[in-house]
mmCIF file of C-alpha atoms and ligand atoms in Angstrom:
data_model
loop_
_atom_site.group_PDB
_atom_site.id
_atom_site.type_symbol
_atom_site.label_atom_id
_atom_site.label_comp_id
_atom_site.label_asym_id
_atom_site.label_seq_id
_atom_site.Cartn_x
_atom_site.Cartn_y
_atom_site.Cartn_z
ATOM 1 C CA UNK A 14 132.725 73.876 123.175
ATOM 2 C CA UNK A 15 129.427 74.109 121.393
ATOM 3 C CA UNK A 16 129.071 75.130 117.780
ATOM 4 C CA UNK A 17 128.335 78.812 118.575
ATOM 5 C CA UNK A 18 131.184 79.363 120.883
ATOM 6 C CA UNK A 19 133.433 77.439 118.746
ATOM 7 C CA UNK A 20 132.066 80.317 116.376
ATOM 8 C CA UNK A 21 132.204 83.190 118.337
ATOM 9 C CA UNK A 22 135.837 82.583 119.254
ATOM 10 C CA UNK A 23 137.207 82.470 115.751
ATOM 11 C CA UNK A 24 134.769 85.361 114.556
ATOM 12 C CA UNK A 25 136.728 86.939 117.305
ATOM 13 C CA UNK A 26 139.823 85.748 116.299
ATOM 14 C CA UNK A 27 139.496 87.325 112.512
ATOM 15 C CA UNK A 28 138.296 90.880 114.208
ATOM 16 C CA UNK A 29 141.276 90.943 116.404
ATOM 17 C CA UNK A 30 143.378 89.802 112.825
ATOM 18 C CA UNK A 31 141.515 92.773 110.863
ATOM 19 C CA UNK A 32 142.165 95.091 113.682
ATOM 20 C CA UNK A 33 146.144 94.350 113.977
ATOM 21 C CA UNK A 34 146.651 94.919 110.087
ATOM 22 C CA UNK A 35 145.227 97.793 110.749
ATOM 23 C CA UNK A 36 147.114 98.643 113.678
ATOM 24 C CA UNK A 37 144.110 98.930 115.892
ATOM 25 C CA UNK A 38 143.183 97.551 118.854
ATOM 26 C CA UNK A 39 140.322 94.364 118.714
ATOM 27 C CA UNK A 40 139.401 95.348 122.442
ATOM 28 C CA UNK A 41 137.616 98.543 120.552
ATOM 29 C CA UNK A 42 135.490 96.413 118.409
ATOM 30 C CA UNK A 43 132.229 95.560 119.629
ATOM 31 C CA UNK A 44 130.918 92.109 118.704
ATOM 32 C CA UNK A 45 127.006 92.125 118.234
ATOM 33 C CA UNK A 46 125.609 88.819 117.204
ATOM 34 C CA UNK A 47 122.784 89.504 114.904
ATOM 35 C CA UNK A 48 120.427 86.600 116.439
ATOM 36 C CA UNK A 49 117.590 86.880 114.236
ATOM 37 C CA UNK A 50 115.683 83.814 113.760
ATOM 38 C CA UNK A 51 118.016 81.586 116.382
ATOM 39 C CA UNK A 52 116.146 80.615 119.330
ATOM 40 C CA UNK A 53 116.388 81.396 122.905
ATOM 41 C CA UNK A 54 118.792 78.417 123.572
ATOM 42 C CA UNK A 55 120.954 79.783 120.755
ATOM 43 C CA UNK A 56 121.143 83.673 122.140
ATOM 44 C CA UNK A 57 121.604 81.701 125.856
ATOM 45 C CA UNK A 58 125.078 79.909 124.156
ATOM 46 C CA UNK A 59 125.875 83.154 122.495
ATOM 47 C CA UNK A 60 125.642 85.323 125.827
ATOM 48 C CA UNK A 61 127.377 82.615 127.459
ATOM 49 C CA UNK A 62 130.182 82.196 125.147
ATOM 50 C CA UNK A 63 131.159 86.288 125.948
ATOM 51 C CA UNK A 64 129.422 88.070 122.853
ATOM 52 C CA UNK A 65 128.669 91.694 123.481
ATOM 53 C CA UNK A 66 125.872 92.245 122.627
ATOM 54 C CA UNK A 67 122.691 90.587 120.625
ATOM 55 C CA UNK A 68 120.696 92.418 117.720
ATOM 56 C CA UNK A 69 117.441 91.077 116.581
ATOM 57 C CA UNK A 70 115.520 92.449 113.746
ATOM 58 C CA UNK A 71 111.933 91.455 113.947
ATOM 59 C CA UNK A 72 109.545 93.236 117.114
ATOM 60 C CA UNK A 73 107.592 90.249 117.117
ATOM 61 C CA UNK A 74 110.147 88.090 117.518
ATOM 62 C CA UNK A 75 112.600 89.728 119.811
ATOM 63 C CA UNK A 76 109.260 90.188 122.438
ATOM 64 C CA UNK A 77 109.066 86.516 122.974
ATOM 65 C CA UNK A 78 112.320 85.575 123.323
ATOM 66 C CA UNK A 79 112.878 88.050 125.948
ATOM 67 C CA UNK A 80 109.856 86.518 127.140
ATOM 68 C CA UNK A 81 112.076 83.442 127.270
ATOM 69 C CA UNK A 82 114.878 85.685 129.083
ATOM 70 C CA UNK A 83 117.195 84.906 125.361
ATOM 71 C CA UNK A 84 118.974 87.889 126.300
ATOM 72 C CA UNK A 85 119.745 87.656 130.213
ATOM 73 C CA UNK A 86 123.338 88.798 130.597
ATOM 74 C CA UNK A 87 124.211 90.929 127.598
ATOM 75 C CA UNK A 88 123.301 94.407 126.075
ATOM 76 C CA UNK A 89 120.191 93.954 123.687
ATOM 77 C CA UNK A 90 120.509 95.614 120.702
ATOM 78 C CA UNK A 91 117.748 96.492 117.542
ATOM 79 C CA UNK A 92 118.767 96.749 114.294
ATOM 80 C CA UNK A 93 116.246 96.156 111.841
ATOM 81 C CA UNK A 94 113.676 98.212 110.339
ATOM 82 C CA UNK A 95 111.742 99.773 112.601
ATOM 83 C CA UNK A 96 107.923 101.030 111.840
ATOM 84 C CA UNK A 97 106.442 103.762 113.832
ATOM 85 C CA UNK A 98 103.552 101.834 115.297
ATOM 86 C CA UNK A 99 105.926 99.202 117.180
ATOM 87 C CA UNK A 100 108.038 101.565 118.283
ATOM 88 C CA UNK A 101 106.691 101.585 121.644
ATOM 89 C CA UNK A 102 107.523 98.061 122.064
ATOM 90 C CA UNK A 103 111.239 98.685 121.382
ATOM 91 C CA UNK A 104 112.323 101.856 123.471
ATOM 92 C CA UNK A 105 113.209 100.908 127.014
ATOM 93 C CA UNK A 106 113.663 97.232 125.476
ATOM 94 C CA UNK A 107 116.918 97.859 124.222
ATOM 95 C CA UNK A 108 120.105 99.365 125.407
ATOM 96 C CA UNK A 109 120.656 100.928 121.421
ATOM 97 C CA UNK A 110 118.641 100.788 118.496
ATOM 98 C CA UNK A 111 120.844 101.161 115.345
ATOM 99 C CA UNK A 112 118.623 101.441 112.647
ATOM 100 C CA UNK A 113 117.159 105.229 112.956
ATOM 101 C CA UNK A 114 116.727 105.781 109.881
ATOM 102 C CA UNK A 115 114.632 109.193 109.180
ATOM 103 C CA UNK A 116 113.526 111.690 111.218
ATOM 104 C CA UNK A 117 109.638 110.694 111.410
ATOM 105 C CA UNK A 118 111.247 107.733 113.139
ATOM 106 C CA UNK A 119 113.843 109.551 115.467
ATOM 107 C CA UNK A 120 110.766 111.486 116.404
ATOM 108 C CA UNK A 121 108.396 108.877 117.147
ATOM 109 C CA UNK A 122 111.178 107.247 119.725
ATOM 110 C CA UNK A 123 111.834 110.853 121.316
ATOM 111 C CA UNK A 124 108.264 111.046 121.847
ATOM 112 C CA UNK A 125 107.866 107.492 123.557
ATOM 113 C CA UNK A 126 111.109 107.310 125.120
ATOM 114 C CA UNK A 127 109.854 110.799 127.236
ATOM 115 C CA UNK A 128 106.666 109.445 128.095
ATOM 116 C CA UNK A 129 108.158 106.499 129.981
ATOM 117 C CA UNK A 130 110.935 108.773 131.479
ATOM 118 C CA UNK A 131 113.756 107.527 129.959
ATOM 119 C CA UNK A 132 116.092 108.129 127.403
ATOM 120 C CA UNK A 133 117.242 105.719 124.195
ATOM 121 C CA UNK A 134 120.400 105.391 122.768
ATOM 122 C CA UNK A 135 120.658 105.589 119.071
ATOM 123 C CA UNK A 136 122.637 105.134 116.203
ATOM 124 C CA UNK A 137 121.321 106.846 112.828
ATOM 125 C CA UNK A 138 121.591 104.991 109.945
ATOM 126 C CA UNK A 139 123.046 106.066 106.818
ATOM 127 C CA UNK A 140 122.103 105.267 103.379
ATOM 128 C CA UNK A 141 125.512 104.953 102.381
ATOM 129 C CA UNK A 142 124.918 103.503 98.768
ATOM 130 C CA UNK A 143 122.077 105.931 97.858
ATOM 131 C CA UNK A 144 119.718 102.744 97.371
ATOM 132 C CA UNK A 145 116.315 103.562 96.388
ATOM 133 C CA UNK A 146 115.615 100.010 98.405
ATOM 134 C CA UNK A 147 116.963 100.867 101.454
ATOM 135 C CA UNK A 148 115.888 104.051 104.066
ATOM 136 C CA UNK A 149 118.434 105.764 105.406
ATOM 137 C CA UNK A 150 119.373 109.259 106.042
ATOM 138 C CA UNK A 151 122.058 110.941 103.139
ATOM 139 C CA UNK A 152 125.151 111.494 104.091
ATOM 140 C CA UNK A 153 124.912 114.692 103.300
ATOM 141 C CA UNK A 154 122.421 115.441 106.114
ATOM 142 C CA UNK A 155 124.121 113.637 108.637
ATOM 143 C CA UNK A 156 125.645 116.651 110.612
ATOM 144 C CA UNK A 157 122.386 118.626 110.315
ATOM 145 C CA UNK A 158 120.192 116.158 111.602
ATOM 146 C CA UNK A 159 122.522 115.753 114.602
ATOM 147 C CA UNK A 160 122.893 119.234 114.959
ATOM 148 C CA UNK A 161 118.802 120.034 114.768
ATOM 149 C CA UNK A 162 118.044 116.715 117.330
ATOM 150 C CA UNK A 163 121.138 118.166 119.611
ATOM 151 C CA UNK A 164 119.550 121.677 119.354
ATOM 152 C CA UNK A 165 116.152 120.471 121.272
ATOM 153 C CA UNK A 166 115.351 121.002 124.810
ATOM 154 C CA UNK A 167 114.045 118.382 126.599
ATOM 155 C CA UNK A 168 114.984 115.615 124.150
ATOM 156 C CA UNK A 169 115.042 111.845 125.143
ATOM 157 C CA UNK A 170 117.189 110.288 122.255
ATOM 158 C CA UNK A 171 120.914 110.142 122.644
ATOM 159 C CA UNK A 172 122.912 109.910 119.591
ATOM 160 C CA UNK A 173 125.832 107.303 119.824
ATOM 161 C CA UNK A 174 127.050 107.640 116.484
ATOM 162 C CA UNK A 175 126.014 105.610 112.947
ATOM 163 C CA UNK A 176 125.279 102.275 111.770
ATOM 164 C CA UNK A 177 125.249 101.259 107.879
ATOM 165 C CA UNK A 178 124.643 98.321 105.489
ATOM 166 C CA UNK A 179 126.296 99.008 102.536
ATOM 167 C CA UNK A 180 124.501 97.111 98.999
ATOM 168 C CA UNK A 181 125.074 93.440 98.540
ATOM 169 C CA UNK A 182 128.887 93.305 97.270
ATOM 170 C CA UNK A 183 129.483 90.721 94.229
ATOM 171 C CA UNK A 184 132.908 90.714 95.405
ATOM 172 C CA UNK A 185 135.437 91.259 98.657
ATOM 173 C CA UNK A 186 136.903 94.957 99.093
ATOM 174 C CA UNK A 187 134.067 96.104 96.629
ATOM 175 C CA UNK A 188 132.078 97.998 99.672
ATOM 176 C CA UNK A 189 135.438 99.458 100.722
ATOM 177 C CA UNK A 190 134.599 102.771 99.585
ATOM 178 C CA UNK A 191 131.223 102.786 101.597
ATOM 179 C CA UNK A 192 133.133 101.762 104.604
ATOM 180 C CA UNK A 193 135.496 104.489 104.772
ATOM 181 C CA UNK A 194 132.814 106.889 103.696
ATOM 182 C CA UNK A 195 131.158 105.817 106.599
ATOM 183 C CA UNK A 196 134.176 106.563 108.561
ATOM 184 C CA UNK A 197 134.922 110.111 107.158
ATOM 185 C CA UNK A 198 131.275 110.975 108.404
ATOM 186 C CA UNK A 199 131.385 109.268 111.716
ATOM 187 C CA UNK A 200 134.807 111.066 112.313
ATOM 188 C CA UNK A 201 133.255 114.356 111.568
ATOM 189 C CA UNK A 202 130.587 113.588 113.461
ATOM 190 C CA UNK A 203 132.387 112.820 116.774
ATOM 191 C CA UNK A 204 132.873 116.511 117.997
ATOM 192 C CA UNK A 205 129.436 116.882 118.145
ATOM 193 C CA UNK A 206 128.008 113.906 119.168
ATOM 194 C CA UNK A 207 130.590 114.289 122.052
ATOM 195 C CA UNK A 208 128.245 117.192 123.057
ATOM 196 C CA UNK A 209 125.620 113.934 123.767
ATOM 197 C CA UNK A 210 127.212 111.238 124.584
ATOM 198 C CA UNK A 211 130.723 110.124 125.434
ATOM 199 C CA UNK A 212 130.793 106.532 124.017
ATOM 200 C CA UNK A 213 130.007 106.666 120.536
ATOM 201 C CA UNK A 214 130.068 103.938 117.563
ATOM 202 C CA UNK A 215 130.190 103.304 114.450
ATOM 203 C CA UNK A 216 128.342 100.272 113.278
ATOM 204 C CA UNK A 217 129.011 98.244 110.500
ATOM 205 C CA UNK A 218 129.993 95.279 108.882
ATOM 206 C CA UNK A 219 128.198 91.847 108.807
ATOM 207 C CA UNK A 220 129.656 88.158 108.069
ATOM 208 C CA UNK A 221 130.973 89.016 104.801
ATOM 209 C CA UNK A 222 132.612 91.806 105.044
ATOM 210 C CA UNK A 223 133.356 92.496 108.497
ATOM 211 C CA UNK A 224 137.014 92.430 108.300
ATOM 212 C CA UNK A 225 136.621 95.388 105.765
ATOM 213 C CA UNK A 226 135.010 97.446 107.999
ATOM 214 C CA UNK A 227 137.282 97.146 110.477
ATOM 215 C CA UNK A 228 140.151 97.960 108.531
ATOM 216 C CA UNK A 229 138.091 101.208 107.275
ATOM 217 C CA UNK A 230 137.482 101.961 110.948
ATOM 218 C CA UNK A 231 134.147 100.138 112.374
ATOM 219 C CA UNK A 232 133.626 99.914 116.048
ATOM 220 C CA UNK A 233 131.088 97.111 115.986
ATOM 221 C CA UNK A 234 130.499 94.547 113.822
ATOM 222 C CA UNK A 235 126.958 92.789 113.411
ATOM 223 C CA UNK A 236 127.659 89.234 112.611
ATOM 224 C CA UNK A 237 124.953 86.694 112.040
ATOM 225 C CA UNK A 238 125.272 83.661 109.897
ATOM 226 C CA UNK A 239 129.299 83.505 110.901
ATOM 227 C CA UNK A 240 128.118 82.577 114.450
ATOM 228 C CA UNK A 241 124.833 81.236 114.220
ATOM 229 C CA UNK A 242 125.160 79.209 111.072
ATOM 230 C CA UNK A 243 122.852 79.855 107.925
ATOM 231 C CA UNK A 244 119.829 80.929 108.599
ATOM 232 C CA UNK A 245 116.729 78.863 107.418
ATOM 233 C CA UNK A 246 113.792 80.731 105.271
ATOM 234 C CA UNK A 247 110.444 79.967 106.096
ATOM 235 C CA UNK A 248 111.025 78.145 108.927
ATOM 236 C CA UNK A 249 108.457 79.065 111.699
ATOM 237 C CA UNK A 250 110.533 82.131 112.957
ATOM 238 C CA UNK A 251 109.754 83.624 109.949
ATOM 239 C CA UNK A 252 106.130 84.349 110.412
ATOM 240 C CA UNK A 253 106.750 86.366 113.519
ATOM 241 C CA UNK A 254 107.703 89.552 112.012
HETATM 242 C C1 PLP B 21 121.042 89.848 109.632
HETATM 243 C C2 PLP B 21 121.729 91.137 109.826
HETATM 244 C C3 PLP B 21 123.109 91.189 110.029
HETATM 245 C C4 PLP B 21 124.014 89.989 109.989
HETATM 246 O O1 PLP B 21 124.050 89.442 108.709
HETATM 247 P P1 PLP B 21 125.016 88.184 108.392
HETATM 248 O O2 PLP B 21 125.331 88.344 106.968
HETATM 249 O O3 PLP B 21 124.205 86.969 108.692
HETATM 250 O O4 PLP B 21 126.192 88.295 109.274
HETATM 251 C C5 PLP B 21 123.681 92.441 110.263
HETATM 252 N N1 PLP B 21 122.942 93.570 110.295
HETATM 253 C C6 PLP B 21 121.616 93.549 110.095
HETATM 254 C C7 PLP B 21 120.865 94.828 110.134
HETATM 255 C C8 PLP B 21 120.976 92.342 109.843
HETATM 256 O O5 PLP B 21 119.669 92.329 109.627
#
C-alpha cells in the first residue's frame, strides 16, 4: 500500500471512530483530501485509494493539474479563497466550491455560472470566529443571505449548505464551541436550503481537529497534511498561486 493509502485508510479509520462515539454513522462523512501543493501523481494515489473527493486551493495550480487529469475519477472540490477575477476559471471546474464567502463573490459565480448554462454548487462560508483575518459571512446573516439568493429568479448557484475554518486552536476541544455553532446554524439552515437542494453539507474540520467536528456534527472533513504528509513551503508549487 503506498504512503497515501496507508493514510487515507487510517484517516478513515479515526472518522468512522469519531462518528461511533458519537453515535453516527462514518458512511455520512465525506472525506475531501485537501491536495494543495501534492502533485498529480499524489491526487492519482489519493483517487485511487477511494477518497471522495479532492479540494485544491490555488486557481493556478488546480488548472494544471487537471491539465495533468490529477483529478480523473473523483468529485473536484475548491476551497480556498476565491477572487472575483478567476472566478471564471473555477465554475464548471468543480462539482462544489466551499469557500463563498460574501455576496460580491456569490454574485460574481451566479453571473458566470449562467453565462455558460450551468449551475454551481456552493457551500457559504462562515466566519465562525469573527476574525478580522479571515472573510466570511456572520453567522448572523446566514439565513438571510440564503433566503435573499433563494428569493431570485433565474439564479444559477445552488446552496448545499456551509463550510468553516475555525482560528488556529492552541489546544484540542478548544474550537469545540465553533463546531457546534456551526452545527446549530447549518441545522437551522436545512429547511430552507431543502427548498434548493436535497443533499446538503456541512463542511468542516481539517487534520487537527477533524474528529471534533465530527462529534459536533460535520458532514465532510477537509484533511490535508494527515494524508498527504507535511506540506513543504516554498517549494515550486508555491509560486503558482
Ligand atoms: C489546507 C486546507 C485544509 C487542510 O488542512 P490540513 O491541516 O493540512 O489538514 C482544509 N481546508 C482548507 C480550506 C485548506 O486550505
Amino acid at each position: 500500500m503506498s504512503t497515501i493509502a496507508g493514510n487515507i485508510a487510517s484517516v478513515r479509520a479515526r472518522i468512522a471512530e469519531a462518528a461511533r462515539a458519537a453515535g453516527r454513522d462514518p458512511q455520512e462523512i465525506l472525506l475531501c483530501g485537501a491536495s494543495k501543493m501534492n502533485d498529480a501523481a499524489a491526487c492519482r494515489e489519493a483517487v485511487a485509494a477511494g477518497i471522495d473527493c479532492l479540494g485544491e486551493n490555488r486557481v493556478q495550480e488546480m488548472a494544471q493539474k487537471l491539465s495533468e487529469h490529477a483529478y480523473d475519477g473523483a468529485p473536484l472540490h475548491f476551497i480556498g479563497v476565491l477572487q472575483k477575477n478567476k472566478v471564471r476559471q473555477v465554475v464548471g471546474q468543480v462539482d462544489l466550491i466551499h469557500s463563498v464567502d460574501s455576496m460580491g463573490l456569490l454574485d460574481e459565480i451566479d453571473k458566470r455560472a449562467a453565462m455558460n448554462g450551468l449551475t454551481q454548487n456552493i457551500l457559504l462560508e462562515v466566519n465562525i470566529g469573527g476574525e478580522d483575518s479571515k472573510s466570511g459571512f456572520r453567522p448572523e446573516e446566514v439565513e438571510y443571505v440564503i433566503k435573499t439568493v433563494l428569493a431570485r429568479p433565474g439564479r444559477h448557484v445552488r446552496i448545499q449548505g456551509l463550510m468553516a475554518i475555525p482560528p488556529i486552536a492552541g489546544k484540542k476541544g478548544e474550537n469545540m464551541p465553533y463546531f457546534l455553532e456551526m452545527h446549530h446554524l447549518f441545522v437551522d439552515s436545512i429547511p430552507l436550503l431543502l427548498h434548493n437542494s436535497d443533499k446538503l453539507y456541512l463542511s468542516m474540520g481539517m487534520s487537527g481537529d477533524f474528529e471534533d467536528a465530527i462529534a459536533a456534527g460535520s458532514t465532510m472533513v477537509r484533511v490535508g497534511t494527515a494524508i498527504f504528509g507535511a506540506r513543504h513551503y516554498g517549494a515550486p508549487a508555491e509560486n503558482l498561486s
